[in-house]
Tab-separated table of C-alpha atoms in Angstrom:
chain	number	residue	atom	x	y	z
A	1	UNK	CA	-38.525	-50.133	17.946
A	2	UNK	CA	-35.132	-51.660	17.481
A	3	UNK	CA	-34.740	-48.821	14.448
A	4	UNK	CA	-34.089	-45.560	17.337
A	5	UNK	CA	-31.313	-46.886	18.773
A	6	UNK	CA	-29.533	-47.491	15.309
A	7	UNK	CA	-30.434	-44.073	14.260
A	8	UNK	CA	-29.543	-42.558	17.182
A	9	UNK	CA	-25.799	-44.143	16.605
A	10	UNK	CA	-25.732	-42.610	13.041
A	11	UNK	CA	-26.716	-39.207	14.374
A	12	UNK	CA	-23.632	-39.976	16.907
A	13	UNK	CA	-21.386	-40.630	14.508
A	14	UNK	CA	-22.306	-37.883	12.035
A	15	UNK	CA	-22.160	-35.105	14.754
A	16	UNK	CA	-18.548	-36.868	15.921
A	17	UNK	CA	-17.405	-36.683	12.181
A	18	UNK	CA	-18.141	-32.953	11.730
A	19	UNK	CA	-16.358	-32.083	15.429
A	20	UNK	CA	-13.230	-33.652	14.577
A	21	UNK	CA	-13.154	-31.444	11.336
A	22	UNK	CA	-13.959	-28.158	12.455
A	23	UNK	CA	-16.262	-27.007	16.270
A	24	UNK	CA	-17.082	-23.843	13.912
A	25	UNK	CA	-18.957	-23.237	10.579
A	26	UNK	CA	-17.717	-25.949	7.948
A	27	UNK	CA	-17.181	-23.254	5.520
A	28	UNK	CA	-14.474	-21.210	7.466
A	29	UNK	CA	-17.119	-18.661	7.530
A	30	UNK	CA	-17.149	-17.409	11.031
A	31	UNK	CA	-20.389	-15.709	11.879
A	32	UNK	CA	-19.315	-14.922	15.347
A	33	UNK	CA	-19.654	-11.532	16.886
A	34	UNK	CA	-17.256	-9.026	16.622
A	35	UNK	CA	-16.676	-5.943	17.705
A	36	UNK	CA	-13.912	-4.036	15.599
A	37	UNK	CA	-12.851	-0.123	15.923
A	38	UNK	CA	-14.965	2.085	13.689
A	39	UNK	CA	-13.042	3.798	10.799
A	40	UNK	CA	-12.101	4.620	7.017
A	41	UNK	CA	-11.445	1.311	6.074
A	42	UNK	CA	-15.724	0.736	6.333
A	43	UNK	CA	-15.044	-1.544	9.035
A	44	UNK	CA	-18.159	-0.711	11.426
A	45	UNK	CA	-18.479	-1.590	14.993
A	46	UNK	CA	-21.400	-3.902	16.565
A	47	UNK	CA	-21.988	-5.251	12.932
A	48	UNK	CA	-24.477	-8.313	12.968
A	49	UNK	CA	-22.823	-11.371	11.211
A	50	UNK	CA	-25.809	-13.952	11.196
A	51	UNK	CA	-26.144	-15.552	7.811
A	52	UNK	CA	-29.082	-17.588	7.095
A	53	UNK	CA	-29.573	-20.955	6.365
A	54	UNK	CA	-31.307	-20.316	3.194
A	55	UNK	CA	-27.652	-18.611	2.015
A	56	UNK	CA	-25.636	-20.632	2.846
A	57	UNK	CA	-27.077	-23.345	-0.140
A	58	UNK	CA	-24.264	-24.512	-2.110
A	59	UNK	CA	-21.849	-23.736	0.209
A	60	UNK	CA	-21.974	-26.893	2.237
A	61	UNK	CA	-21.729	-29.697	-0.117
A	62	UNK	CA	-18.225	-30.163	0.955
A	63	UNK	CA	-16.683	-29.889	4.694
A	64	UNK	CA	-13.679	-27.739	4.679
A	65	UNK	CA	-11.644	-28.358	7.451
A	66	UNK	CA	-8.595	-25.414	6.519
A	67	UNK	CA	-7.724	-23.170	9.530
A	68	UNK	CA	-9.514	-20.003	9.795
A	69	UNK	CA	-9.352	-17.048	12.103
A	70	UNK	CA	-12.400	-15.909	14.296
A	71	UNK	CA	-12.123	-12.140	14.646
A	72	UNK	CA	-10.260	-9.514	13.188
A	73	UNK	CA	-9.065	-6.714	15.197
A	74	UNK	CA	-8.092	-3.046	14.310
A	75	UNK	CA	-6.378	-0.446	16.027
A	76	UNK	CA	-5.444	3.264	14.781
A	77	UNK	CA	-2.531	5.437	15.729
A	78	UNK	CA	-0.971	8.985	13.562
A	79	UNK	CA	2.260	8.523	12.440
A	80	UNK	CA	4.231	11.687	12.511
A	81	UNK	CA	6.348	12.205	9.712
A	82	UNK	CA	9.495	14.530	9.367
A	83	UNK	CA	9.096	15.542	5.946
A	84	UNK	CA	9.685	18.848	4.001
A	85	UNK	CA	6.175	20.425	3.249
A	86	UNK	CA	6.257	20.742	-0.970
A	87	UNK	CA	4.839	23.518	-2.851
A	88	UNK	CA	2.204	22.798	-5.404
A	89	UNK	CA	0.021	24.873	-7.649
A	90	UNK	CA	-3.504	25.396	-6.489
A	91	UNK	CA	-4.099	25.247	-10.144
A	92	UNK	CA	-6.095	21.640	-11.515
A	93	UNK	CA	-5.354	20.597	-14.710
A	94	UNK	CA	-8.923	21.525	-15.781
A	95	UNK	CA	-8.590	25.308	-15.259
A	96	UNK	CA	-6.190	25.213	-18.341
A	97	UNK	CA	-8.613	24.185	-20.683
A	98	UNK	CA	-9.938	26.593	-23.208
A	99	UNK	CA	-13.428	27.812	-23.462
A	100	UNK	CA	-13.957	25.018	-26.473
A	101	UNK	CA	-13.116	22.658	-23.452
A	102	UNK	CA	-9.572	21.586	-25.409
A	103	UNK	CA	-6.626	21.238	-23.349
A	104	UNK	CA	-3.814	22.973	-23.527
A	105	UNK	CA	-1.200	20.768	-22.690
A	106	UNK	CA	1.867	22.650	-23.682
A	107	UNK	CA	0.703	25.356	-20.611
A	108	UNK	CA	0.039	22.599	-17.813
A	109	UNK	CA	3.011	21.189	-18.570
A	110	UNK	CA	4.913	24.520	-17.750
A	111	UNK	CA	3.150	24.766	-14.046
A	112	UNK	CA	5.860	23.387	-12.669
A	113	UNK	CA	9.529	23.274	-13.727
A	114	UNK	CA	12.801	22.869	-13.105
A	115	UNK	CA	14.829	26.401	-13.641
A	116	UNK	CA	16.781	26.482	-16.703
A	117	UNK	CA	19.786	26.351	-15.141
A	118	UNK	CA	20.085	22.612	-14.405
A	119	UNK	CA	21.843	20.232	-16.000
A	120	UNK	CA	20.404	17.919	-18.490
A	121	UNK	CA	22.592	14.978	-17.267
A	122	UNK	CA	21.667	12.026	-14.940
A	123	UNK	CA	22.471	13.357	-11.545
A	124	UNK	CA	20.465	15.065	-9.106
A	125	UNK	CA	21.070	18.500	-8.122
A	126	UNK	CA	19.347	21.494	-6.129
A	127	UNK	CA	19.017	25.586	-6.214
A	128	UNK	CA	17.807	27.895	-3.409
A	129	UNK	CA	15.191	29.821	-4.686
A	130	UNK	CA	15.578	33.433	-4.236
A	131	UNK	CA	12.897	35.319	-3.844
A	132	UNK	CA	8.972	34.598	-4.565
A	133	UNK	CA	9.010	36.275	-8.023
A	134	UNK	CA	11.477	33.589	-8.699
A	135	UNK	CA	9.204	31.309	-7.437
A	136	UNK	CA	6.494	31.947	-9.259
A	137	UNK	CA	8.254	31.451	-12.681
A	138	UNK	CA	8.742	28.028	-11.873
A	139	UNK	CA	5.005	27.582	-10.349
A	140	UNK	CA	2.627	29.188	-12.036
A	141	UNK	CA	0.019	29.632	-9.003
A	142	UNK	CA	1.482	28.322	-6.107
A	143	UNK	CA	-0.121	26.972	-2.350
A	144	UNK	CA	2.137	29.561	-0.441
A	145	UNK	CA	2.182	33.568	-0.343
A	146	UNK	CA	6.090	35.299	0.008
A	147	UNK	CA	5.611	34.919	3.682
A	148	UNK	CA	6.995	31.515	3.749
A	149	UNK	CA	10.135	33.221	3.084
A	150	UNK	CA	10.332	34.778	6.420
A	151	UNK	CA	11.529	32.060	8.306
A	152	UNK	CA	12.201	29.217	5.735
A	153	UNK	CA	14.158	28.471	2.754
A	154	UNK	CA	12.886	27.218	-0.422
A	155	UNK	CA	15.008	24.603	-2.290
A	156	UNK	CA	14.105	22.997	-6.068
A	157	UNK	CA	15.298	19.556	-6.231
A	158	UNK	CA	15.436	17.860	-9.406
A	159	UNK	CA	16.090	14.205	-8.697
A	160	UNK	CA	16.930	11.612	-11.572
A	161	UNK	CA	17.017	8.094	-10.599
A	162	UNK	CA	15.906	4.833	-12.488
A	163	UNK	CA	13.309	2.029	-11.707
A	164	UNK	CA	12.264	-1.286	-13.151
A	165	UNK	CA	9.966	-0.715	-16.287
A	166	UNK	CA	6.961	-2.749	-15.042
A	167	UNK	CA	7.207	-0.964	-11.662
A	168	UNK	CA	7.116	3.174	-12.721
A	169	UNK	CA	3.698	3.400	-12.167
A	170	UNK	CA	3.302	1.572	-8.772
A	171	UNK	CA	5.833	3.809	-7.662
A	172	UNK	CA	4.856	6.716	-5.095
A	173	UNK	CA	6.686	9.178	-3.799
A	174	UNK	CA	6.013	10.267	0.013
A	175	UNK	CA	8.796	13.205	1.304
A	176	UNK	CA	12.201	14.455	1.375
A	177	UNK	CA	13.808	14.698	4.803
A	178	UNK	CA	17.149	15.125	6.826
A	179	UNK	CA	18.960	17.731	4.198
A	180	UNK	CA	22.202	17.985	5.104
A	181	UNK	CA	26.148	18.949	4.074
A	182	UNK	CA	28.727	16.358	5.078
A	183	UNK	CA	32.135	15.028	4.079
A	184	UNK	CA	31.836	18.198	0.962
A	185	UNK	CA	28.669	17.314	-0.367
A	186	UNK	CA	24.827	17.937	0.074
A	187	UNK	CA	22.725	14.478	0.742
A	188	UNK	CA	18.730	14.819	1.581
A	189	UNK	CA	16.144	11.669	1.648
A	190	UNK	CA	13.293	10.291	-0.319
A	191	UNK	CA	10.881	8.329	1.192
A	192	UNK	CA	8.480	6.045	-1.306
A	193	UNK	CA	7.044	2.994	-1.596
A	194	UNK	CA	5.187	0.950	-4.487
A	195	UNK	CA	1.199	0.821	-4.485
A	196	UNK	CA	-0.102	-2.984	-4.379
A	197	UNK	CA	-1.948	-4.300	-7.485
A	198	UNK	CA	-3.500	-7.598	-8.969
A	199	UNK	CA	-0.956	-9.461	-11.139
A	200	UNK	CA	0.771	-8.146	-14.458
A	201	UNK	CA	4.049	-8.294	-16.844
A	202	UNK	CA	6.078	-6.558	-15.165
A	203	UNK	CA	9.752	-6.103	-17.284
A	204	UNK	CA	13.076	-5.663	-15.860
A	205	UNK	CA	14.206	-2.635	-18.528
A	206	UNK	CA	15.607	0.408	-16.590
A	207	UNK	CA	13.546	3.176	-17.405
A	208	UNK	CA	14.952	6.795	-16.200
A	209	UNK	CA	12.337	8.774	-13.910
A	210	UNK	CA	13.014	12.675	-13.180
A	211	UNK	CA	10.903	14.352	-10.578
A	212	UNK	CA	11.283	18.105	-9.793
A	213	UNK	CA	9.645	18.945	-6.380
A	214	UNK	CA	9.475	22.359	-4.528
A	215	UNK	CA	10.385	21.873	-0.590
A	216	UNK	CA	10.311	24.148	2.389
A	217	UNK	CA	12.742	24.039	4.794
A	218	UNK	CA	13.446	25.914	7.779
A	219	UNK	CA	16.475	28.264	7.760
A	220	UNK	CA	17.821	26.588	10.986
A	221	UNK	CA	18.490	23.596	9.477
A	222	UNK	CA	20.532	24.800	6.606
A	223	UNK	CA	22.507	27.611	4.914
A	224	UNK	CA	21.942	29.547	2.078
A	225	UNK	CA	24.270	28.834	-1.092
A	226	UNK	CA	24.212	30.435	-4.744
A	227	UNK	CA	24.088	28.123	-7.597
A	228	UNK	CA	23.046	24.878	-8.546
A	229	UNK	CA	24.573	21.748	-6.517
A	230	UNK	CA	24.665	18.138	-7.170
A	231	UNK	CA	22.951	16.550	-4.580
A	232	UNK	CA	22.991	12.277	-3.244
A	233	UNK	CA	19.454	10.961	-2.804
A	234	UNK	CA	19.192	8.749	-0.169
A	235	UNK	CA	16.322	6.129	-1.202
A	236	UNK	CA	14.428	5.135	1.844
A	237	UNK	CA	11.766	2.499	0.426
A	238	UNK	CA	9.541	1.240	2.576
A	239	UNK	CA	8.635	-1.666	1.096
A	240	UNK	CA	9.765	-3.902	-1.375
A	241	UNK	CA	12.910	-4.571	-2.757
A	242	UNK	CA	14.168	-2.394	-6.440
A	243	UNK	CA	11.800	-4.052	-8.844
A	244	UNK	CA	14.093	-5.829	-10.564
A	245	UNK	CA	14.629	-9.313	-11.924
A	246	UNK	CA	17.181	-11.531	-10.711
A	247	UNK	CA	20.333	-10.590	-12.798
A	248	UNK	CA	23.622	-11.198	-11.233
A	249	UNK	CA	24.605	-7.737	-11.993
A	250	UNK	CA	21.731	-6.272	-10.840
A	251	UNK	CA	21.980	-7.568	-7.508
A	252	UNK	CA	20.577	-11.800	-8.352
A	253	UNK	CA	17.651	-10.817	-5.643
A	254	UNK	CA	15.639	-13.863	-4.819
A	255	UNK	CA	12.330	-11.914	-4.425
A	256	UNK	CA	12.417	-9.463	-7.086
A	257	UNK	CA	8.758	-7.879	-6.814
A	258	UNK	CA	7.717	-5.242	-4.234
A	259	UNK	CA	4.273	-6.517	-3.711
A	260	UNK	CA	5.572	-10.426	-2.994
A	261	UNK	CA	8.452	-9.184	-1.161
A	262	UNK	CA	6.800	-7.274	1.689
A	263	UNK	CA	3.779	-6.639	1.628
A	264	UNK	CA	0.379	-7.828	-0.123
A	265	UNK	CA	-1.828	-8.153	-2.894
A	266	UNK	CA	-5.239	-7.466	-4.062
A	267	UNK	CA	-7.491	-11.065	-5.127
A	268	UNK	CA	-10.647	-10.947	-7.675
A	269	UNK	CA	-13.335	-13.016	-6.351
A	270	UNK	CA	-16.340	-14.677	-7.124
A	271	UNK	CA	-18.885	-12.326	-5.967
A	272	UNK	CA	-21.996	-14.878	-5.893
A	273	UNK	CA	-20.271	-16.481	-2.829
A	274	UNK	CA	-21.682	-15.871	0.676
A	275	UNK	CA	-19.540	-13.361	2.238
A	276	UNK	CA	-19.407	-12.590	5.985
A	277	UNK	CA	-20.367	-8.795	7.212
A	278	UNK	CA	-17.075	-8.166	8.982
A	279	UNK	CA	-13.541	-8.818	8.322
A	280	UNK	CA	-12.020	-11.882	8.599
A	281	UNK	CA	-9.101	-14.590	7.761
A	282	UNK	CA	-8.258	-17.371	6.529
A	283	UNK	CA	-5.626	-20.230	5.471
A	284	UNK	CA	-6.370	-21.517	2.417
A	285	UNK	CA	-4.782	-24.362	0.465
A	286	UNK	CA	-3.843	-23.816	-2.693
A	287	UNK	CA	-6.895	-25.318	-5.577
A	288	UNK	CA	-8.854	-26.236	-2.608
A	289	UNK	CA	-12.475	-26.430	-2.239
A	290	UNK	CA	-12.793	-23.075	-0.265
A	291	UNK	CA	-10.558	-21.593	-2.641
A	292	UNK	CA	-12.951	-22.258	-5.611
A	293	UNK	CA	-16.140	-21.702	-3.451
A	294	UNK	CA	-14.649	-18.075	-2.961
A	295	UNK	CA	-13.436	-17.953	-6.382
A	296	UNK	CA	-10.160	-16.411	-5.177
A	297	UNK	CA	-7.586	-16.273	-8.147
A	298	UNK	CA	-4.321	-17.811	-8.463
A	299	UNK	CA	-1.397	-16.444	-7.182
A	300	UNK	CA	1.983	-17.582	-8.662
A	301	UNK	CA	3.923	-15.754	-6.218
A	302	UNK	CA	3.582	-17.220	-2.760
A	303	UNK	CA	5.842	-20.084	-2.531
A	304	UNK	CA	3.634	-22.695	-0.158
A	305	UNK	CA	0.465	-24.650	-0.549
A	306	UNK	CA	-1.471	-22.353	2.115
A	307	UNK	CA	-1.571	-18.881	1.987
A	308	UNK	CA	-3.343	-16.323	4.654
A	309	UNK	CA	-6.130	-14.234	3.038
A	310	UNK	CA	-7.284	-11.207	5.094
A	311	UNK	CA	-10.932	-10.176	3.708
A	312	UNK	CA	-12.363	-6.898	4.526
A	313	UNK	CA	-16.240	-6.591	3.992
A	314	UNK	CA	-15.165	-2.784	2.582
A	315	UNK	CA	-12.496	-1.517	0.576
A	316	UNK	CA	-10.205	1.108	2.120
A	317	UNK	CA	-10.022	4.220	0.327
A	318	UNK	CA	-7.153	5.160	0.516
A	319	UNK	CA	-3.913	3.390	-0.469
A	320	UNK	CA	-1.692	1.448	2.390
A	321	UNK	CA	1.007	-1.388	2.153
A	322	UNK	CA	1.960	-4.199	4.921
A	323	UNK	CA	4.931	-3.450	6.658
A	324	UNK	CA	5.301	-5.828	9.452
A	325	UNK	CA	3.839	-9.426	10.136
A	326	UNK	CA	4.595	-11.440	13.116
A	327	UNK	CA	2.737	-14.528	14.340
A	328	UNK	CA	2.971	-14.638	18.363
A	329	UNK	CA	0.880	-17.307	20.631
A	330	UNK	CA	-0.759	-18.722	17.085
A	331	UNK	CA	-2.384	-15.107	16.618
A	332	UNK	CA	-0.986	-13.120	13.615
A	333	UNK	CA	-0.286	-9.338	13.964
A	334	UNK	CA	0.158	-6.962	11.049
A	335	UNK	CA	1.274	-3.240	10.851
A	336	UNK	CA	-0.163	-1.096	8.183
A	337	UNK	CA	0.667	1.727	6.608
A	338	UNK	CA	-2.200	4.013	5.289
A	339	UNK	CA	-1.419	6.730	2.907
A	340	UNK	CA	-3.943	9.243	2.494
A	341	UNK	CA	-2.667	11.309	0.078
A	342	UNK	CA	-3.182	8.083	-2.554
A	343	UNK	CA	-6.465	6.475	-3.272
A	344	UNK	CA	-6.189	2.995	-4.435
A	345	UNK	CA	-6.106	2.453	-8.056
A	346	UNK	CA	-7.504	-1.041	-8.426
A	347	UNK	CA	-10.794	0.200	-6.673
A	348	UNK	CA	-11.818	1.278	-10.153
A	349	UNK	CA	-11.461	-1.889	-11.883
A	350	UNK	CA	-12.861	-4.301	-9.252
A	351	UNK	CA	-14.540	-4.676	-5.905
A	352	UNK	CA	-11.748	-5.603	-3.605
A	353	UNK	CA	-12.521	-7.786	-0.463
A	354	UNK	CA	-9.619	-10.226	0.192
A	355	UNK	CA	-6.060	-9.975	0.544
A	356	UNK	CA	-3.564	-12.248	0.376
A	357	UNK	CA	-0.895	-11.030	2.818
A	358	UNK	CA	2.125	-13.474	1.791
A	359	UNK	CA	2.799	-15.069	4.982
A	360	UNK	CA	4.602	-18.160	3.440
A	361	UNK	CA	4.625	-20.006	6.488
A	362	UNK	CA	1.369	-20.261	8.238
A	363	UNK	CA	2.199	-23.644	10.617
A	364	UNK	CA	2.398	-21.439	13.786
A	365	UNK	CA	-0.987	-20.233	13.274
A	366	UNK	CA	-3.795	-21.923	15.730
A	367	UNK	CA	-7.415	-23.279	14.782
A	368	UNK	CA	-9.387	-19.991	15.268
A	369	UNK	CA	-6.479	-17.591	15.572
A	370	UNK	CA	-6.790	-13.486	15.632
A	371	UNK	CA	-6.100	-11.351	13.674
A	372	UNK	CA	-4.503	-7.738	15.091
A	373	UNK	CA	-3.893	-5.058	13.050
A	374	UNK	CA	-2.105	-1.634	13.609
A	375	UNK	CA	-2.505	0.667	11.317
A	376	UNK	CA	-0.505	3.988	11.196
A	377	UNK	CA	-2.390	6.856	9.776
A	378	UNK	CA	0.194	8.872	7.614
A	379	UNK	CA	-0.137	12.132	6.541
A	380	UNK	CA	1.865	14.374	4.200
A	381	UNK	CA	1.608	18.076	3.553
């Protein structure tokens, strides 16, 4: 009889032990309710997060006590954007095959070109196009009729600029905007940013990038000129800094790549690991024990021993960067910036879930924080 009282102690302490580590699920698994916004990213409301017993097997041999956030909260709002609809050609790539089903490659590359008249050197320069014959010489089928020309201009702009070798592809263009003449010379912008991918070499050669684009713009904004006209670029990135190493002479930037810089990256993970049915967060230390359960990769370029890894139970499908992160009363608030004009090119080559969001410090973030996201719905003609 003297036995209960012992075991009763050892329950005590056991119960005391696992308290003082974590209140919630030992895992950092929270499988409370949540109620989250539908919409595209998959994220569904009212979504039931129980996990059994029976899967959670494996997952408890060791008590994790790194900070974790309990919910994850989304809200949606459409950014306007200012930007110069383009002019493309209705025409795929496809309808430019022969009847053999061989592609003609010398004809799509003629759908859209720069008139002859431009300069083969390094700067950027424009032309008003004339009339929609004119047009159509440059475009072989294009998304307007010649009414456009009623009440707007068209401009070609053929832009020449350079970016880091390992960074050209990541690189995506969003709008012109704000065309204008001052101090004897014609400026316009060029919005872009750089798409988010897993890891890579990524080389600090300059490689030259020439993009010819088509834009409409209203006839009260600007006057009609003859001739071709160099024209200054103004590059308004939104994230990152210029993808380059840290040469003095190229600026000796601390934080050379766009992804680490601003934004976020996409993790592999180890998909026999008990996932939860709604998004969530986490801090996780560097080679720890949750790291491995989850079988999150490496990631050389967060500076601390935590990082913050935002999992969503769906992948978007459509590209987006971070652009703001703030942590306010130990809750941590992001902005996003959803592009739906881009789908996400790593969705091809793995199921992505987490997200590590390079917050290098995470010591203002509470046991059980939030998580509040904003994301801006962008859309470009």
């Amino acid at each position: 009889m003297k036995k209960v009282p012992i075991m009763l102690s050892l329950i005590l302490v056991i119960i005391l032990a696992l308290l003082s580590c974590d209140s919630n699920d030992s895992t950092g698994i929270s499988s409370t309710d949540n109620t989250n916004m539908s919409s595209n990213t998959g994220v569904s409301s009212n979504i039931d997060t129980s996990i059994n017993d029976s899967d959670m097997d494996g997952m408890n041999s060791v008590i994790i006590c790194e900070k974790y956030g309990n919910h994850v909260y989304f809200a949606f709002e459409e950014k306007k954007t200012n930007y110069y609809a383009s002019i493309s050609n209705i025409k795929e790539k496809d309808d430019f095959n022969t009847s053999s089903g061989e592609k003609l490659e010398g004809d799509y590359e003629k759908i859209i070109i720069a008139p002859p008249e431009f300069p083969e050197d390094e700067k950027s320069c424009f032309k008003f196009i004339e009339t929609y014959d004119e047009l159509t010489t440059y475009i072989s089928s294009p998304n307007v009729d010649a009414s456009v020309l009623e009440n707007n201009y068209i401009i070609c702009i053929k832009e020449n600029f350079y970016l880091s070798g390992g960074w050209k592809k990541y690189f995506k263009h969003l709008g012109y905007s704000d065309f204008k003449f001052t101090d004897n010379e014609y400026e316009i912008s060029r919005s872009c940013y750089f798409s988010v991918e897993n890891g890579g070499v990524h080389l600090d050669i300059l490689e030259p990038v020439t993009m010819v684009n088509y834009l409409i713009i209203p006839k009260t904004e600007i006057d009609f000129v003859e001739g071709v006209h160099k024209i200054v670029v103004n590059n308004n990135q939104i994230n990152g800094d210029n993808g380059l190493w840290t040469d003095d002479f190229l600026g000796g930037n601390e934080n050379p790549l766009p992804p680490s810089t601003d934004t976020h990256i996409a993790l592999t993970h180890n998909e026999k690991a008990v996932l939860p049915n709604e998004a969530a967060a986490w801090v996780v230390e560097k080679e720890s024990e949750l790291e491995r359960q989850l079988g999150l990769d490496s990631n050389g370029y967060s500076k601390g021993d935590y990082r913050v890894i935002l999992y969503l139970p769906n992948e978007p499908k459509c590209d987006f960067i971070i652009t703001e992160k703030e942590i306010k009363n130990g809750n941590l608030y992001l902005t996003v910036e959803e592009y739906s004009q881009y789908t996400n090119e790593y969705l091809s080559k793995n199921d992505v879930k987490f997200y590590d969001i390079y917050l290098q410090d995470t010591s203002a973030l509470k046991e059980g924080f939030d998580v509040y996201i904003l994301v801006n719905e962008i859309y470009v003609d």
